[in-house]
């Protein structure tokens, strides 16, 4: 009965896309935006920049928590073009980690090699396989060659906790300098090592990054969203912001936030294996990725991760 008011999870990964994402740490969707959509978002980026009295056109400008800056930005929180991909990984505990706009003019600052997430003890120590953040990128300017403020990454480096070049701008053998057309969408595994090219061109690079994580990871660009602004959101957007007053509520969300989405295949709020005597918000809901990895609904995890046990590696032997 309640199901009628809930949305089915939007489209997410195909098996091949997931395998490519996990192999490379990065996935590219060309022509994800139409030219009109590119123009729409470019206009919103320019309005955002113009509204900041501290912005210097010759400096890199990276406003955060942009979701609170207008409907165009709030609409991206649960946009069906991309939200199904992080939902496939974080499922019912999906949260928006941060929303950012990047404006990188000629000569502006550019980032050194780093992975996203925790320093010192990186995310990968606890989650060697799955990303604890996924960054969705929308690219609004053509970047046909290097030295245009391009995103640069080391393919497959999301499986390492350290790499040559850390903390430097150095070009490292094997790196990939991303060239793309305006309208491209990208997904990045948070543990992927990346840097940014200097911009020596006359094109100001403009793009949008919305990062997602499980709700129990801390927010990246806010402590708590404004309650008045939350009132303006639809149900799914409000849930995905996870603006709870109780700290532990992030870990154990309230009953009214379940389901976030209905299952894409079955259209149901519960998994077929679920124990119907357990309240919906306390039920286990398997993610698409768990199913893809062959994680059993209620069995041991050991067979899934068997090959990764330290005792199995030749180096440990
Ligand atoms: O601007 C970029 O391409 C990447 C920025 C970056 O390094 C980051 O957001 O962690």
Coordinates of C-alpha atoms and ligand atoms in Angstrom, one line a residue:
X1 CA 0.0 0.0 0.0
X2 CA 2.7 2.5 1.0
X3 CA 4.6 1.3 -2.0
X4 CA 2.6 3.5 -4.4
X5 CA 4.2 6.7 -3.0
X6 CA 7.7 5.4 -3.4
X7 CA 10.0 5.5 -6.4
X8 CA 11.6 2.5 -8.0
X9 CA 15.4 2.8 -8.0
X10 CA 16.6 4.5 -11.2
X11 CA 18.8 2.7 -13.6
X12 CA 22.3 1.8 -12.3
X13 CA 25.3 -0.3 -13.4
X14 CA 25.2 -3.0 -16.0
X15 CA 27.5 -5.9 -15.1
X16 CA 30.1 -4.8 -17.7
X17 CA 30.1 -1.2 -16.4
X18 CA 30.6 -2.4 -12.9
X19 CA 33.4 -4.7 -13.9
X20 CA 35.1 -1.9 -15.8
X21 CA 34.6 0.5 -12.9
X22 CA 36.1 -1.9 -10.4
X23 CA 39.0 -2.7 -12.8
X24 CA 39.9 0.9 -13.7
X25 CA 38.5 2.8 -10.7
X26 CA 36.9 5.3 -13.2
X27 CA 34.0 5.1 -15.7
X28 CA 33.2 7.4 -18.5
X29 CA 29.7 8.0 -20.0
X30 CA 30.0 10.2 -23.1
X31 CA 27.1 12.4 -24.2
X32 CA 25.3 11.9 -20.8
X33 CA 24.1 15.5 -21.1
X34 CA 22.5 17.0 -24.2
X35 CA 23.9 20.4 -25.4
X36 CA 20.9 22.1 -23.9
X37 CA 21.6 20.4 -20.5
X38 CA 25.2 21.5 -20.7
X39 CA 24.1 25.1 -21.4
X40 CA 21.6 24.9 -18.5
X41 CA 24.3 23.7 -16.0
X42 CA 26.9 26.1 -17.4
X43 CA 24.5 29.0 -16.8
X44 CA 23.9 27.8 -13.2
X45 CA 27.7 27.5 -12.6
X46 CA 28.2 31.1 -13.9
X47 CA 25.4 32.4 -11.8
X48 CA 26.9 30.7 -8.7
X49 CA 30.3 32.2 -9.4
X50 CA 28.9 35.7 -10.1
X51 CA 27.1 35.6 -6.7
X52 CA 30.3 35.2 -4.7
X53 CA 31.9 38.6 -4.0
X54 CA 35.2 36.8 -3.0
X55 CA 35.6 35.0 -6.3
X56 CA 38.6 36.1 -8.4
X57 CA 38.3 35.1 -12.1
X58 CA 42.0 34.3 -12.3
X59 CA 41.8 31.8 -9.3
X60 CA 40.5 28.3 -9.0
X61 CA 37.0 28.5 -7.5
X62 CA 35.4 25.5 -5.7
X63 CA 32.2 26.3 -3.9
X64 CA 30.8 23.4 -1.8
X65 CA 27.4 22.4 -0.5
X66 CA 26.0 23.9 -3.7
X67 CA 22.8 21.8 -3.2
X68 CA 21.5 24.6 -1.0
X69 CA 22.1 27.2 -3.7
X70 CA 19.0 26.7 -5.9
X71 CA 16.7 24.1 -7.4
X72 CA 19.0 23.3 -10.2
X73 CA 21.5 22.0 -7.6
X74 CA 18.9 20.3 -5.3
X75 CA 17.5 18.5 -8.3
X76 CA 20.9 16.8 -8.8
X77 CA 20.8 15.1 -5.4
X78 CA 18.5 12.3 -6.6
X79 CA 18.8 12.9 -10.4
X80 CA 17.7 9.6 -12.2
X81 CA 20.6 10.1 -14.7
X82 CA 23.1 9.1 -12.0
X83 CA 21.7 8.3 -8.5
X84 CA 21.1 4.7 -9.4
X85 CA 24.8 4.1 -9.7
X86 CA 25.8 5.0 -6.1
X87 CA 22.5 3.4 -5.0
X88 CA 23.7 0.1 -6.4
X89 CA 26.7 0.3 -4.0
X90 CA 25.2 2.0 -0.9
X91 CA 21.6 0.9 -1.2
X92 CA 19.2 2.0 1.4
X93 CA 21.9 3.9 3.3
X94 CA 22.8 6.2 0.4
X95 CA 23.9 9.7 1.4
X96 CA 25.2 12.7 -0.4
X97 CA 28.8 13.2 0.8
X98 CA 29.4 16.6 -0.9
X99 CA 28.3 18.7 -3.8
X100 CA 30.8 20.9 -5.5
X101 CA 31.3 23.1 -8.5
X102 CA 34.9 23.5 -9.9
X103 CA 36.0 26.4 -12.0
X104 CA 39.6 26.1 -13.1
X105 CA 40.9 29.1 -15.1
X106 CA 44.3 29.4 -16.8
X107 CA 47.0 29.6 -14.2
X108 CA 44.7 28.6 -11.3
X109 CA 45.8 26.2 -8.6
X110 CA 45.6 22.5 -9.3
X111 CA 45.7 19.4 -7.1
X112 CA 48.6 17.1 -6.2
X113 CA 48.3 13.3 -6.3
X114 CA 45.9 12.0 -3.7
X115 CA 43.1 9.5 -3.2
X116 CA 39.8 10.8 -1.7
X117 CA 38.8 9.9 1.8
X118 CA 40.8 9.5 5.0
X119 CA 44.5 10.2 5.1
X120 CA 46.9 8.3 7.3
X121 CA 44.8 5.2 7.4
X122 CA 43.0 5.3 4.0
X123 CA 39.5 4.0 3.4
X124 CA 41.0 1.0 1.6
X125 CA 42.4 -0.4 4.8
X126 CA 38.8 -1.1 5.9
X127 CA 37.2 -1.5 2.5
X128 CA 39.8 -3.0 0.2
X129 CA 37.2 -3.8 -2.5
X130 CA 34.2 -1.4 -2.4
X131 CA 34.5 2.4 -2.6
X132 CA 33.5 4.3 0.5
X133 CA 32.7 7.2 -1.7
X134 CA 31.8 7.5 -5.4
X135 CA 32.2 10.8 -7.1
X136 CA 29.9 11.6 -10.0
X137 CA 31.4 14.2 -12.4
X138 CA 29.5 16.3 -15.0
X139 CA 31.9 18.0 -17.4
X140 CA 30.7 21.2 -19.0
X141 CA 33.6 22.3 -21.1
X142 CA 35.5 20.5 -23.9
X143 CA 38.9 19.3 -22.7
X144 CA 40.4 17.9 -25.9
X145 CA 44.1 17.8 -24.8
X146 CA 46.4 17.9 -21.8
X147 CA 47.3 21.1 -19.8
X148 CA 43.7 22.2 -19.6
X149 CA 43.1 21.6 -15.9
X150 CA 42.2 17.9 -16.8
X151 CA 41.5 15.3 -14.2
X152 CA 44.4 12.8 -14.2
X153 CA 44.3 9.3 -12.6
X154 CA 46.4 6.1 -12.3
X155 CA 44.2 3.2 -13.6
X156 CA 43.7 0.5 -11.0
X157 CA 45.4 2.5 -8.2
X158 CA 42.3 2.3 -6.0
X159 CA 43.8 -1.0 -4.9
X160 CA 46.9 0.5 -3.4
X161 CA 47.4 2.5 -0.2
X162 CA 50.4 4.4 -1.5
X163 CA 51.9 5.4 -4.8
X164 CA 55.0 7.0 -6.3
X165 CA 54.3 10.7 -6.7
X166 CA 52.1 11.1 -3.6
X167 CA 51.8 14.8 -2.6
X168 CA 53.5 16.0 -5.8
X169 CA 52.3 17.3 -9.2
X170 CA 54.7 14.9 -11.0
X171 CA 53.6 13.1 -14.1
X172 CA 53.9 9.4 -13.4
X173 CA 54.3 6.6 -16.0
X174 CA 50.9 4.9 -16.7
X175 CA 48.8 7.9 -15.6
X176 CA 45.8 8.7 -17.7
X177 CA 45.1 12.4 -18.5
X178 CA 41.4 12.5 -19.1
X179 CA 40.3 14.3 -22.3
X180 CA 36.6 14.6 -23.0
X181 CA 33.8 16.5 -24.5
X182 CA 31.3 18.7 -22.7
X183 CA 28.3 16.6 -21.7
X184 CA 30.4 13.6 -20.4
X185 CA 29.6 12.1 -17.0
X186 CA 32.2 10.2 -15.0
X187 CA 32.2 8.0 -11.9
X188 CA 35.3 7.8 -9.7
X189 CA 36.1 5.2 -7.0
X190 CA 37.2 7.3 -3.9
X191 CA 40.4 5.3 -3.4
X192 CA 41.6 6.0 -6.9
X193 CA 44.8 8.1 -7.0
X194 CA 44.4 11.3 -9.0
X195 CA 45.8 14.7 -9.6
X196 CA 44.9 17.7 -11.8
X197 CA 46.8 19.1 -14.8
X198 CA 47.8 22.8 -14.8
X199 CA 45.5 24.8 -17.0
X200 CA 47.7 26.6 -19.6
X201 CA 44.8 27.1 -22.0
X202 CA 42.5 30.0 -22.5
X203 CA 39.5 27.7 -21.7
X204 CA 38.2 27.9 -18.1
X205 CA 37.4 24.3 -17.1
X206 CA 34.0 24.1 -15.5
X207 CA 32.4 20.9 -13.9
X208 CA 30.2 19.6 -11.2
X209 CA 31.1 16.9 -8.6
X210 CA 28.5 15.1 -6.5
X211 CA 30.0 12.5 -4.2
X212 CA 28.0 9.8 -2.5
X213 CA 28.8 7.5 0.5
X214 CA 27.1 5.3 3.0
X215 CA 25.1 7.4 5.5
X216 CA 27.5 6.5 8.4
X217 CA 30.5 8.2 6.8
X218 CA 30.7 11.9 7.8
X219 CA 29.6 14.7 5.5
X220 CA 32.3 16.3 3.4
X221 CA 30.9 19.9 3.1
X222 CA 28.5 20.6 5.9
X223 CA 27.7 19.7 9.4
X224 CA 24.0 19.7 9.0
X225 CA 21.8 21.1 6.3
X226 CA 19.5 24.0 7.1
X227 CA 16.1 22.7 8.3
X228 CA 14.2 25.4 6.2
X229 CA 16.0 24.3 3.1
X230 CA 15.3 20.6 3.8
X231 CA 11.6 21.5 3.8
X232 CA 11.9 22.4 0.1
X233 CA 13.2 19.0 -1.0
X234 CA 11.3 15.9 -2.2
X235 CA 11.3 12.9 0.1
X236 CA 14.3 11.1 -1.6
X237 CA 16.4 14.2 -1.7
X238 CA 15.8 14.9 2.0
X239 CA 16.7 11.3 3.0
X240 CA 19.8 11.3 0.9
X241 CA 21.0 14.5 2.7
X242 CA 20.9 12.4 6.0
X243 CA 20.5 15.6 8.1
X244 CA 19.6 13.8 11.3
X245 CA 19.8 15.6 14.7
X246 CA 20.9 12.4 16.4
X247 CA 24.5 11.4 15.5
X248 CA 23.8 7.7 15.6
X249 CA 20.7 8.1 13.4
X250 CA 23.0 8.2 10.5
X251 CA 23.9 4.6 11.2
X252 CA 20.4 3.4 12.1
X253 CA 18.0 5.6 10.1
X254 CA 14.4 6.1 11.3
X255 CA 11.5 4.0 10.1
X256 CA 10.1 6.8 7.9
X257 CA 13.2 6.8 5.8
X258 CA 12.6 3.2 4.6
X259 CA 12.4 2.4 1.8
X260 CA 14.5 5.0 0.1
X261 CA 13.8 3.3 -3.2
X262 CA 11.9 0.2 -4.2
X263 CA 13.9 -2.7 -5.7
X264 CA 14.5 -2.1 -9.4
X265 CA 13.7 -5.7 -10.4
X266 CA 10.8 -6.6 -8.1
X267 CA 9.3 -3.2 -7.4
X268 CA 9.2 -4.2 -3.7
X269 CA 10.4 -2.5 -0.5
X270 CA 11.7 -5.8 1.0
X271 CA 14.0 -8.5 -0.4
X272 CA 12.3 -11.9 -1.2
X273 CA 14.4 -13.5 1.6
X274 CA 13.5 -10.9 4.2
X275 CA 11.9 -12.0 7.5
X276 CA 8.5 -10.2 7.4
X277 CA 8.4 -10.2 11.2
X278 CA 11.3 -7.8 11.2
X279 CA 10.3 -4.1 10.8
X280 CA 11.1 -2.8 7.3
X281 CA 13.7 -0.2 8.5
X282 CA 15.5 -3.0 10.4
X283 CA 15.4 -5.5 7.6
X284 CA 18.5 -6.4 5.6
X285 CA 18.2 -5.0 2.0
X286 CA 20.9 -6.4 -0.3
X287 CA 22.5 -3.9 -2.7
X288 CA 22.9 -4.7 -6.4
X289 CA 26.6 -5.0 -5.8
X290 CA 26.2 -7.5 -3.1
X291 CA 24.1 -9.7 -5.4
X292 CA 26.6 -9.2 -8.2
X293 CA 29.5 -10.3 -5.9
X294 CA 27.5 -13.3 -4.9
X295 CA 27.1 -12.3 -1.2
X296 CA 24.5 -14.6 0.3
X297 CA 21.5 -13.0 2.0
X298 CA 22.1 -14.6 5.3
X299 CA 25.1 -16.9 4.9
X300 CA 28.8 -16.4 5.7
X301 CA 30.9 -14.0 3.6
X302 CA 34.0 -16.2 3.6
X303 CA 33.6 -17.7 0.2
X304 CA 33.2 -14.3 -1.4
X305 CA 36.5 -13.0 0.0
X306 CA 38.3 -16.3 0.1
X307 CA 41.0 -15.3 -2.4
X308 CA 41.8 -12.1 -0.5
X309 CA 42.8 -13.6 2.9
X310 CA 46.4 -12.7 3.7
X311 CA 47.3 -16.4 4.3
X312 CA 46.4 -17.1 0.7
X313 CA 48.7 -14.6 -0.9
X314 CA 52.0 -16.0 -2.2
X315 CA 53.9 -13.1 -0.5
X316 CA 52.6 -14.3 2.9
X317 CA 53.6 -17.9 2.3
Ligands
LIG1 O1 39.2 18.9 -10.2 C1 39.5 17.7 -10.4 O2 39.5 17.2 -11.5 C2 39.7 16.8 -9.2 C3 39.6 17.5 -7.9 C4 40.1 16.6 -6.8 O3 41.2 16.2 -6.7 C5 39.1 16.2 -5.8 O4 38.0 16.6 -5.8 O5 39.5 15.3 -4.9

